Amino acid sequence: MSPEQKPDSLMTAEGLRFDGRRPDEMRPIQMEVGVLKTADGSASIRQGKTYILAAVYGPRELHPRHLTLNDRAYLRVVYRMATFSVPDRKRPAPSRREREISMVIANALQPALFLEEFPKAVVDVFIQVIQADGGTRCAAINAASLALADAGIPMKSLVPSVAVGKAEGTLIVDLGDEEDKYGQGDVPMAILPNTNELTLLQQDGSFTREELVEAIEMGVNACRYLHELQKDALKRAYSKRATEEDDDEEDEEYDDDLETDLGEADIMEDE
Amino acid sequence: MSPEQKPDSLMTAEGLRFDGRRPDEMRPIQMEVGVLKTADGSASIRQGKTYILAAVYGPRELHPRHLTLNDRAYLRVVYRMATFSVPDRKRPAPSRREREISMVIANALQPALFLEEFPKAVVDVFIQVIQADGGTRCAAINAASLALADAGIPMKSLVPSVAVGKAEGTLIVDLGDEEDKYGQGDVPMAILPNTNELTLLQQDGSFTREELVEAIEMGVNACRYLHELQKDALKRAYSKRATEEDDDEEDEEYDDDLETDLGEADIMEDE
Amino acid sequence: MSPEQKPDSLMTAEGLRFDGRRPDEMRPIQMEVGVLKTADGSASIRQGKTYILAAVYGPRELHPRHLTLNDRAYLRVVYRMATFSVPDRKRPAPSRREREISMVIANALQPALFLEEFPKAVVDVFIQVIQADGGTRCAAINAASLALADAGIPMKSLVPSVAVGKAEGTLIVDLGDEEDKYGQGDVPMAILPNTNELTLLQQDGSFTREELVEAIEMGVNACRYLHELQKDALKRAYSKRATEEDDDEEDEEYDDDLETDLGEADIMEDE
Amino acid sequence: MGDFSAEVISHIDRNYIADILSKGERVDGRQFGEYRPLEIEPSPVAAKAEGSAIVRLGGTSVVAGVKVLTGEPYPDTPDEGVVMVTAELAPIASPLFELGPPKEDAIELARVVDRGVRESESVDVHKLCIEPGKKVYMIFCDIYTLEYDGNLIDASSIAANAALLGTKYPEQKLEDGKLVETGKMLELPLKNMAIEHTVSKIGSHLVIDPHLKEEMVQDCRLTMAIDQNDNFTAMQKGGGKGPMSLEMIDNAMGMALESTKEIRELIRESMKDAE
Amino acid sequence: MGDFSAEVISHIDRNYIADILSKGERVDGRQFGEYRPLEIEPSPVAAKAEGSAIVRLGGTSVVAGVKVLTGEPYPDTPDEGVVMVTAELAPIASPLFELGPPKEDAIELARVVDRGVRESESVDVHKLCIEPGKKVYMIFCDIYTLEYDGNLIDASSIAANAALLGTKYPEQKLEDGKLVETGKMLELPLKNMAIEHTVSKIGSHLVIDPHLKEEMVQDCRLTMAIDQNDNFTAMQKGGGKGPMSLEMIDNAMGMALESTKEIRELIRESMKDAE
Amino acid sequence: MGDFSAEVISHIDRNYIADILSKGERVDGRQFGEYRPLEIEPSPVAAKAEGSAIVRLGGTSVVAGVKVLTGEPYPDTPDEGVVMVTAELAPIASPLFELGPPKEDAIELARVVDRGVRESESVDVHKLCIEPGKKVYMIFCDIYTLEYDGNLIDASSIAANAALLGTKYPEQKLEDGKLVETGKMLELPLKNMAIEHTVSKIGSHLVIDPHLKEEMVQDCRLTMAIDQNDNFTAMQKGGGKGPMSLEMIDNAMGMALESTKEIRELIRESMKDAE
């Protein structure tokens, strides 16, 4: 692609953003559960032009064995970007950045999971970025926690995630590519919705202590909204499957099992 | 070396090839069995200027163990080109192409072998290209199947192999480097001589269905001729060893064992 | 750094060296034992501007197991240069040269060790070059053998090491960077001081047989001097620790144990 | 693909599949010469890639993306651009994924798909020259498997062709040694659109577009790239160690020739919709 | 750092450390907001590196060295030099060393320290330009851990800043396409000196500059880079899977702000001595 | 070579070999200072490599090939060409072959042979300059082991020297920034032809050109490169951990000096036949 142009200004005179959004307005978001038949659980997310798929395999036996944990399952996250997902072609081999983000995502998801129910096993979370237009690590967490629920991994709750940034002195939510690149900073975070505690927090750019506190508050609010979208996506998948099962003339008992399969039982109880 | 010159024409007005051969004429071929003392079986082939050595080790215990097959021996083929075997210096590390050809050769040889006689073991076929002047994968198969016989691996038959190509509309057998590079296509193949079935078939360039059928027929004929050469080479090695044994004043009983050692018993019976 | 200048001459008219040393004079040397708290044994050496740290871990269980030796401990030496230790920035990944020197150092140290006392175990010797100004492999051996003693590994003796070179026809001891680079040759060696036998011997440059014999004799003498410095360093560490122990009001019995810990018992007996 | 899986499939499956083939049927009810439903989603990566497509072939799906870069030509072909096709079994598609270097299967997938495009000279590399010996366009087409239910090679070949067909990129020229955009948008010079077709041999039967279960029990497969003039431009026998007679190879060629036009048409239609 | 060790520490230790924290004490007697003794040895690699420092933070020590090279700028930033910071857990520092590729911990160490320097724009990369689009200075700051007793990130950040502050290198200019030295010595254009501070969360407690034993039982840590104007220029929650409330994060920021000036002052003093 | 094998050889062999050495005999009947039969096949790769040779030293055989390329000189040696020698234990030669990165033995083989050629400045690199600072000849000599029956280093060194001696390549010159052939064929400027000789120490005995069985029980070996003026140009003690006295080293030098002329002569004769 021809190199992106730096916009003249990221904020308009009216206090709106470059793409017309209000400072606290998120991009259009679509999340879908159960999109990959090969996986035990899966989800897709489109957040603005960002497009990501997540698949979960497991819990299952872990190879190589020396990675085995005796008191819980090992959560293995692999975050990969397609070569064509970014303006310049990314090299095919996994970069250090991809490996670091894989680790950061694992840390963000882990507090929500009951991994101690599966000692010595592994739960694999594979994330493929198809198109990257800002906020990929946060969008990946949103999709991955849906895929974990879809795979029936026991969870305290889903994990919503968003980035808050700063452009021309204004705090803004859910950065697009240009805001990420030409803005004054970026604060990606993820929360446990039942306690509002943060499981992911990173920052770059330049912020005062007061700005950071305000940014985190904005992010937590946006995460609570995202959490509602996540639950909706899960319910849609759930009722779609229930309908499909009905079409196949299965009896109603099946629904309970399905609920368990989706890991929703746990999720619903928590809230 | 200075870059090779593209010949003005690959075919003469008289219907002969660039190097004077008829379309169905092969290059001079020398095969020799038992050329490497370190190996359990070995062979060399000189086909035109192509020069290749093959060594077989095994059957023996396989490391690492996770590659072990429960119902048969694992056939491990490693095809390597010397850095100086090609016009430009090849990089020393094995290329993707070398690894693909290793796999293709393994697939071509496997149908001829009774690997199920050695469950959990490995049979190693190591191939070193000393000089590459076209048709290396086919020449490598010719030499490797001799080395397997020399190592006493039980076989249905030897596996002869040749490439058929096209130059200025004419189908030609056993391409040299220039014909490979400047011709219109290349169809390497290998056969089981007792059934004429193909164990290797690849193609590039552009052919009609009819041309391909004709090319395969030409190749099968050439393979039958090559098979005779292979058997001759095996017999020469056999009688040479028998003679050497005689010189050492061994009694005649030894011949039978030798035959078994050479894997010839099986081969001769099949034809 | 700006590239080093080649000195006009490595030897003065008075027969002194470029930096004022006599041909058989070593650079100022400081060795210190027990400098790294994390390691089981450690030592530092400053030899001219060369600055090296060595750490020893073990004997301990070896991973991966397939490297295990049934009759003795495996001596694993890892020699690494800091990227900034040389005039141009060294690439961070270990080079072939670093791996070769690791092996050479292991061979130089091994004859002095009673590794058969710890079958199936590993003794790790990790060497970090902080600043390289000539003679790093020899300085590394001097430090590593002190670190081994500090770790209490049973030893026949310490292993002193030095390089002898040639500049403008004169044999010179303990080369600096310029003498190494612009001189006529380099003969690094290491000895067992109780027998004067060589455990390391390499050479480059050009020498007659007679020059080599003389060079080795000079080197052995320098090694004997170095061995005294090594023993002093070990004694200093020993008495310092004893004092510290006294300060902690430990009783005197402790000294004996300490001696054993330092591996000095063996060393002292041998000489 | 197929070989490693052969280890895990049960003998019952093997017999079952062979049995119904003898009755003229396939596991999913298809005819021997019938392709699975083929769906092409044009340009799913429109904001970042010059061309892209998602292909769904039954339960198998892949995404292909094309990047158009510029660079110096190879010294021995100063007036030719560069085309490179890679294909990767992405972790999300594979329950057997292990974090390591590419396996033989993955190498074969990548090389067979790449050869299908390059040997058929689908893209006219001479038209990718900006200034001979100085600057050319470099076309990278990268394919990721998303769902794996058999016949990855065909799905990948179709996706590559669709993505290349839909590729648009800004024309550039050299001015005072620097590349500048002319403002014009170009399409890729696709002259030949060869599509790969895979026929699987199971016992004495040949089936086209093998299902994963069929791949698991197959003797071998024959993959053929066929261009718009019904010429064969690449061929690879793989996927197992079973030998194949000339008669069977001829039959497989016939089966592939029959389905090629329809698939090529579907690609053209799908990508036209995208504009 | 911390996570893998969590496997080996005993429950007794875990309870002991939590217990004494409840009594307002730490394993080594420090206050919750108290740094360990910090020692900076200036220029230990003076003969080969343009800048260097050894930092001892309690029982943790690291060495940083700076090389100043020249090279071509990146095409998209033709008037900017390049700064790169790496950090490595050298074998000598680690009883758990295994000969293999860098582990997640090591990758995080390197990236957090690098980001602390680069995101805070400590070095004015525009002043590292020799000739726009042609030649710039390239600054490599590499850090090796020598002793590991907790809080490698802060020690490494301090060492990087000290080494960069003490860096001197010959000025170069382009003459007829060749670089020549002008004879003048330059210092690095350090405009912002952001220092990283790590606060560890253990149960309901926050402690600054965690000791190795504290890292082993921590829920997580928060690392913050703070510049000379008290702005936060980088932040990373890591070192474990424990979540953190906003209130705790705010408290951690307060603790870091308190110690930042003193440490920055100590770096400046130490490196001044070196001249 | 030798060290790893020491694990597998039986004590019976060890004693047997020591025993017969005490009687002044060797396993294959040679004198202590006697080389095995040496055969050199000139130019087996004449169609693709500028120089090549196969060397058979008893049951050990290796092939060496030389490629002459052109490229830019290193900035610090603008008027010197480049010579690089590599040596590899090819899979076909090694029953102990494991598909992995080079082991210590292989690294030592490569480096000792390379050093033997380079340290002795066998090739006059100044005569490999086409245009100072712009273009030089780059000589790659790569060696593959074909049969392994002891003393790979000497066989490789002899093969490298033979291949380099037989190397012929077209002269090139720079015209308008492009390399063109002058039509003249050049030989490599070999000024010094240093050959490596290995002496093995077994107990109190020294033997030259060790057989594989001797390598397996040796205490260590000393490899010496000796040039045509009887100067030692490289030396490496390796192949085991046994120490060696100065007296023994001196004896080993004597043994090597004795055989060097004959071998050098044989190389010259063999390669002359090739023309």
PDB file of C-alpha atoms in Angstrom, chain E residues 25-171:
ATOM      1  CA  GLU E  25       8.346  -5.053  57.520  1.00  0.00           C
ATOM      2  CA  ARG E  26      10.284  -6.474  54.554  1.00  0.00           C
ATOM      3  CA  VAL E  27      12.594  -9.484  54.286  1.00  0.00           C
ATOM      4  CA  ASP E  28      15.693  -7.303  54.253  1.00  0.00           C
ATOM      5  CA  GLY E  29      14.453  -4.741  56.770  1.00  0.00           C
ATOM      6  CA  ARG E  30      13.574  -1.992  54.292  1.00  0.00           C
ATOM      7  CA  GLN E  31      10.575   0.340  54.315  1.00  0.00           C
ATOM      8  CA  PHE E  32       7.928  -0.412  51.668  1.00  0.00           C
ATOM      9  CA  GLY E  33       8.948   2.663  49.647  1.00  0.00           C
ATOM     10  CA  GLU E  34      12.711   2.291  50.180  1.00  0.00           C
ATOM     11  CA  TYR E  35      15.228   1.495  47.450  1.00  0.00           C
ATOM     12  CA  ARG E  36      18.197  -0.756  48.142  1.00  0.00           C
ATOM     13  CA  PRO E  37      21.685   0.830  48.230  1.00  0.00           C
ATOM     14  CA  LEU E  38      22.547   1.911  44.692  1.00  0.00           C
ATOM     15  CA  GLU E  39      26.123   2.046  43.443  1.00  0.00           C
ATOM     16  CA  ILE E  40      27.200   3.137  39.972  1.00  0.00           C
ATOM     17  CA  GLU E  41      30.707   2.367  38.671  1.00  0.00           C
ATOM     18  CA  PRO E  42      31.358   4.703  35.741  1.00  0.00           C
ATOM     19  CA  SER E  43      33.072   3.623  32.511  1.00  0.00           C
ATOM     20  CA  PRO E  44      34.373   0.107  33.289  1.00  0.00           C
ATOM     21  CA  VAL E  45      34.754  -0.517  29.544  1.00  0.00           C
ATOM     22  CA  ALA E  46      36.446   2.782  28.759  1.00  0.00           C
ATOM     23  CA  ALA E  47      38.938   1.281  26.295  1.00  0.00           C
ATOM     24  CA  LYS E  48      36.402  -0.265  23.943  1.00  0.00           C
ATOM     25  CA  ALA E  49      32.949   1.243  24.511  1.00  0.00           C
ATOM     26  CA  GLU E  50      31.946   4.878  24.034  1.00  0.00           C
ATOM     27  CA  GLY E  51      29.974   4.709  27.264  1.00  0.00           C
ATOM     28  CA  SER E  52      29.574   2.144  30.030  1.00  0.00           C
ATOM     29  CA  ALA E  53      28.485   1.647  33.611  1.00  0.00           C
ATOM     30  CA  ILE E  54      28.169  -1.112  36.176  1.00  0.00           C
ATOM     31  CA  VAL E  55      25.161  -0.739  38.467  1.00  0.00           C
ATOM     32  CA  ARG E  56      24.824  -2.544  41.797  1.00  0.00           C
ATOM     33  CA  LEU E  57      21.366  -2.410  43.323  1.00  0.00           C
ATOM     34  CA  GLY E  58      21.620  -4.423  46.536  1.00  0.00           C
ATOM     35  CA  GLY E  59      22.610  -7.896  45.413  1.00  0.00           C
ATOM     36  CA  THR E  60      21.661  -7.286  41.799  1.00  0.00           C
ATOM     37  CA  SER E  61      24.269  -6.055  39.356  1.00  0.00           C
ATOM     38  CA  VAL E  62      24.340  -5.332  35.638  1.00  0.00           C
ATOM     39  CA  VAL E  63      26.790  -3.858  33.144  1.00  0.00           C
ATOM     40  CA  ALA E  64      25.722  -1.587  30.281  1.00  0.00           C
ATOM     41  CA  GLY E  65      27.880  -0.616  27.333  1.00  0.00           C
ATOM     42  CA  VAL E  66      27.235   1.859  24.536  1.00  0.00           C
ATOM     43  CA  LYS E  67      28.615   1.596  21.001  1.00  0.00           C
ATOM     44  CA  VAL E  68      28.248   4.539  18.607  1.00  0.00           C
ATOM     45  CA  LEU E  69      28.240   3.433  14.989  1.00  0.00           C
ATOM     46  CA  THR E  70      27.247   5.172  11.788  1.00  0.00           C
ATOM     47  CA  GLY E  71      24.860   3.980   9.134  1.00  0.00           C
ATOM     48  CA  GLU E  72      22.047   4.901   6.817  1.00  0.00           C
ATOM     49  CA  PRO E  73      18.818   6.182   8.364  1.00  0.00           C
ATOM     50  CA  TYR E  74      15.518   4.342   7.896  1.00  0.00           C
ATOM     51  CA  PRO E  75      13.785   5.562   4.723  1.00  0.00           C
ATOM     52  CA  ASP E  76      10.749   6.880   6.617  1.00  0.00           C
ATOM     53  CA  THR E  77      12.843   8.871   9.124  1.00  0.00           C
ATOM     54  CA  PRO E  78      15.719  10.208   7.013  1.00  0.00           C
ATOM     55  CA  ASP E  79      16.807  12.844   9.551  1.00  0.00           C
ATOM     56  CA  GLU E  80      16.747  10.660  12.636  1.00  0.00           C
ATOM     57  CA  GLY E  81      19.479   8.554  14.172  1.00  0.00           C
ATOM     58  CA  VAL E  82      18.810   5.150  15.641  1.00  0.00           C
ATOM     59  CA  VAL E  83      18.813   4.122  19.296  1.00  0.00           C
ATOM     60  CA  MET E  84      18.542   0.499  20.306  1.00  0.00           C
ATOM     61  CA  VAL E  85      18.638  -0.962  23.801  1.00  0.00           C
ATOM     62  CA  THR E  86      18.963  -4.678  24.468  1.00  0.00           C
ATOM     63  CA  ALA E  87      19.150  -6.517  27.769  1.00  0.00           C
ATOM     64  CA  GLU E  88      20.263 -10.069  28.288  1.00  0.00           C
ATOM     65  CA  LEU E  89      20.242 -12.458  31.206  1.00  0.00           C
ATOM     66  CA  ALA E  90      23.895 -13.483  30.781  1.00  0.00           C
ATOM     67  CA  PRO E  91      24.681 -17.095  31.685  1.00  0.00           C
ATOM     68  CA  ILE E  92      26.920 -16.076  34.565  1.00  0.00           C
ATOM     69  CA  ALA E  93      23.983 -14.459  36.363  1.00  0.00           C
ATOM     70  CA  SER E  94      21.591 -17.335  36.182  1.00  0.00           C
ATOM     71  CA  PRO E  95      21.697 -20.730  37.862  1.00  0.00           C
ATOM     72  CA  LEU E  96      18.640 -21.566  35.764  1.00  0.00           C
ATOM     73  CA  PHE E  97      20.443 -20.787  32.531  1.00  0.00           C
ATOM     74  CA  GLU E  98      19.683 -23.168  29.718  1.00  0.00           C
ATOM     75  CA  LEU E  99      21.367 -22.902  26.380  1.00  0.00           C
ATOM     76  CA  GLY E 100      18.490 -21.890  24.187  1.00  0.00           C
ATOM     77  CA  PRO E 101      16.546 -19.036  22.648  1.00  0.00           C
ATOM     78  CA  PRO E 102      15.419 -16.207  24.911  1.00  0.00           C
ATOM     79  CA  LYS E 103      12.541 -17.047  27.220  1.00  0.00           C
ATOM     80  CA  GLU E 104       9.512 -14.880  27.724  1.00  0.00           C
ATOM     81  CA  ASP E 105      11.044 -13.287  30.794  1.00  0.00           C
ATOM     82  CA  ALA E 106      14.179 -12.322  28.920  1.00  0.00           C
ATOM     83  CA  ILE E 107      12.156 -10.934  26.035  1.00  0.00           C
ATOM     84  CA  GLU E 108      10.099  -8.839  28.440  1.00  0.00           C
ATOM     85  CA  LEU E 109      13.201  -7.541  30.216  1.00  0.00           C
ATOM     86  CA  ALA E 110      14.716  -6.427  26.925  1.00  0.00           C
ATOM     87  CA  ARG E 111      11.556  -4.835  25.565  1.00  0.00           C
ATOM     88  CA  VAL E 112      10.546  -3.047  28.758  1.00  0.00           C
ATOM     89  CA  VAL E 113      13.996  -1.516  29.176  1.00  0.00           C
ATOM     90  CA  ASP E 114      14.193  -0.581  25.488  1.00  0.00           C
ATOM     91  CA  ARG E 115      10.746   0.991  25.610  1.00  0.00           C
ATOM     92  CA  GLY E 116      11.642   2.912  28.736  1.00  0.00           C
ATOM     93  CA  VAL E 117      14.447   4.614  26.810  1.00  0.00           C
ATOM     94  CA  ARG E 118      12.763   4.980  23.445  1.00  0.00           C
ATOM     95  CA  GLU E 119       9.212   5.876  24.411  1.00  0.00           C
ATOM     96  CA  SER E 120      10.481   8.593  26.706  1.00  0.00           C
ATOM     97  CA  GLU E 121      12.579   9.902  23.836  1.00  0.00           C
ATOM     98  CA  SER E 122      15.507  10.163  26.213  1.00  0.00           C
ATOM     99  CA  VAL E 123      17.863  10.625  23.305  1.00  0.00           C
ATOM    100  CA  ASP E 124      17.057  13.352  20.789  1.00  0.00           C
ATOM    101  CA  VAL E 125      17.317  11.270  17.635  1.00  0.00           C
ATOM    102  CA  HIS E 126      17.146  14.343  15.400  1.00  0.00           C
ATOM    103  CA  LYS E 127      20.501  15.467  16.771  1.00  0.00           C
ATOM    104  CA  LEU E 128      21.971  12.116  15.733  1.00  0.00           C
ATOM    105  CA  CYS E 129      21.685  13.022  12.071  1.00  0.00           C
ATOM    106  CA  ILE E 130      24.965  13.579  10.189  1.00  0.00           C
ATOM    107  CA  GLU E 131      23.472  14.147   6.721  1.00  0.00           C
ATOM    108  CA  PRO E 132      19.711  13.674   6.182  1.00  0.00           C
ATOM    109  CA  GLY E 133      18.894  10.530   4.228  1.00  0.00           C
ATOM    110  CA  LYS E 134      22.557   9.540   4.059  1.00  0.00           C
ATOM    111  CA  LYS E 135      24.328   9.052   7.355  1.00  0.00           C
ATOM    112  CA  VAL E 136      23.241   9.059  10.969  1.00  0.00           C
ATOM    113  CA  TYR E 137      24.709   7.911  14.271  1.00  0.00           C
ATOM    114  CA  MET E 138      23.433   4.585  15.520  1.00  0.00           C
ATOM    115  CA  ILE E 139      23.504   4.121  19.277  1.00  0.00           C
ATOM    116  CA  PHE E 140      23.524   0.579  20.631  1.00  0.00           C
ATOM    117  CA  CYS E 141      23.176   0.188  24.367  1.00  0.00           C
ATOM    118  CA  ASP E 142      23.529  -3.437  25.466  1.00  0.00           C
ATOM    119  CA  ILE E 143      23.012  -4.619  29.013  1.00  0.00           C
ATOM    120  CA  TYR E 144      24.163  -7.861  30.649  1.00  0.00           C
ATOM    121  CA  THR E 145      22.953  -9.096  33.995  1.00  0.00           C
ATOM    122  CA  LEU E 146      25.849 -10.102  36.274  1.00  0.00           C
ATOM    123  CA  GLU E 147      24.072 -10.897  39.546  1.00  0.00           C
ATOM    124  CA  TYR E 148      20.368 -11.505  39.903  1.00  0.00           C
ATOM    125  CA  ASP E 149      18.785 -10.694  43.241  1.00  0.00           C
ATOM    126  CA  GLY E 150      15.532  -9.096  42.084  1.00  0.00           C
ATOM    127  CA  ASN E 151      14.388  -6.025  40.123  1.00  0.00           C
ATOM    128  CA  LEU E 152      16.510  -6.451  37.021  1.00  0.00           C
ATOM    129  CA  ILE E 153      14.400  -3.953  35.115  1.00  0.00           C
ATOM    130  CA  ASP E 154      15.194  -0.967  37.349  1.00  0.00           C
ATOM    131  CA  ALA E 155      18.876  -1.878  37.568  1.00  0.00           C
ATOM    132  CA  SER E 156      19.048  -2.195  33.799  1.00  0.00           C
ATOM    133  CA  SER E 157      17.221   1.079  33.225  1.00  0.00           C
ATOM    134  CA  ILE E 158      19.586   2.886  35.581  1.00  0.00           C
ATOM    135  CA  ALA E 159      22.619   1.317  33.910  1.00  0.00           C
ATOM    136  CA  ALA E 160      21.366   2.255  30.445  1.00  0.00           C
ATOM    137  CA  ASN E 161      20.804   5.855  31.485  1.00  0.00           C
ATOM    138  CA  ALA E 162      24.185   6.069  33.199  1.00  0.00           C
ATOM    139  CA  ALA E 163      26.026   4.579  30.224  1.00  0.00           C
ATOM    140  CA  LEU E 164      24.223   6.876  27.772  1.00  0.00           C
ATOM    141  CA  LEU E 165      24.918   9.903  29.980  1.00  0.00           C
ATOM    142  CA  GLY E 166      28.626   9.101  30.043  1.00  0.00           C
ATOM    143  CA  THR E 167      28.921   8.432  26.323  1.00  0.00           C
ATOM    144  CA  LYS E 168      31.458  10.426  24.314  1.00  0.00           C
ATOM    145  CA  TYR E 169      32.221   9.904  20.662  1.00  0.00           C
ATOM    146  CA  PRO E 170      34.108  11.615  17.850  1.00  0.00           C
ATOM    147  CA  GLU E 171      32.064  13.909  15.633  1.00  0.00           C
TER     148      GLU E 171
END
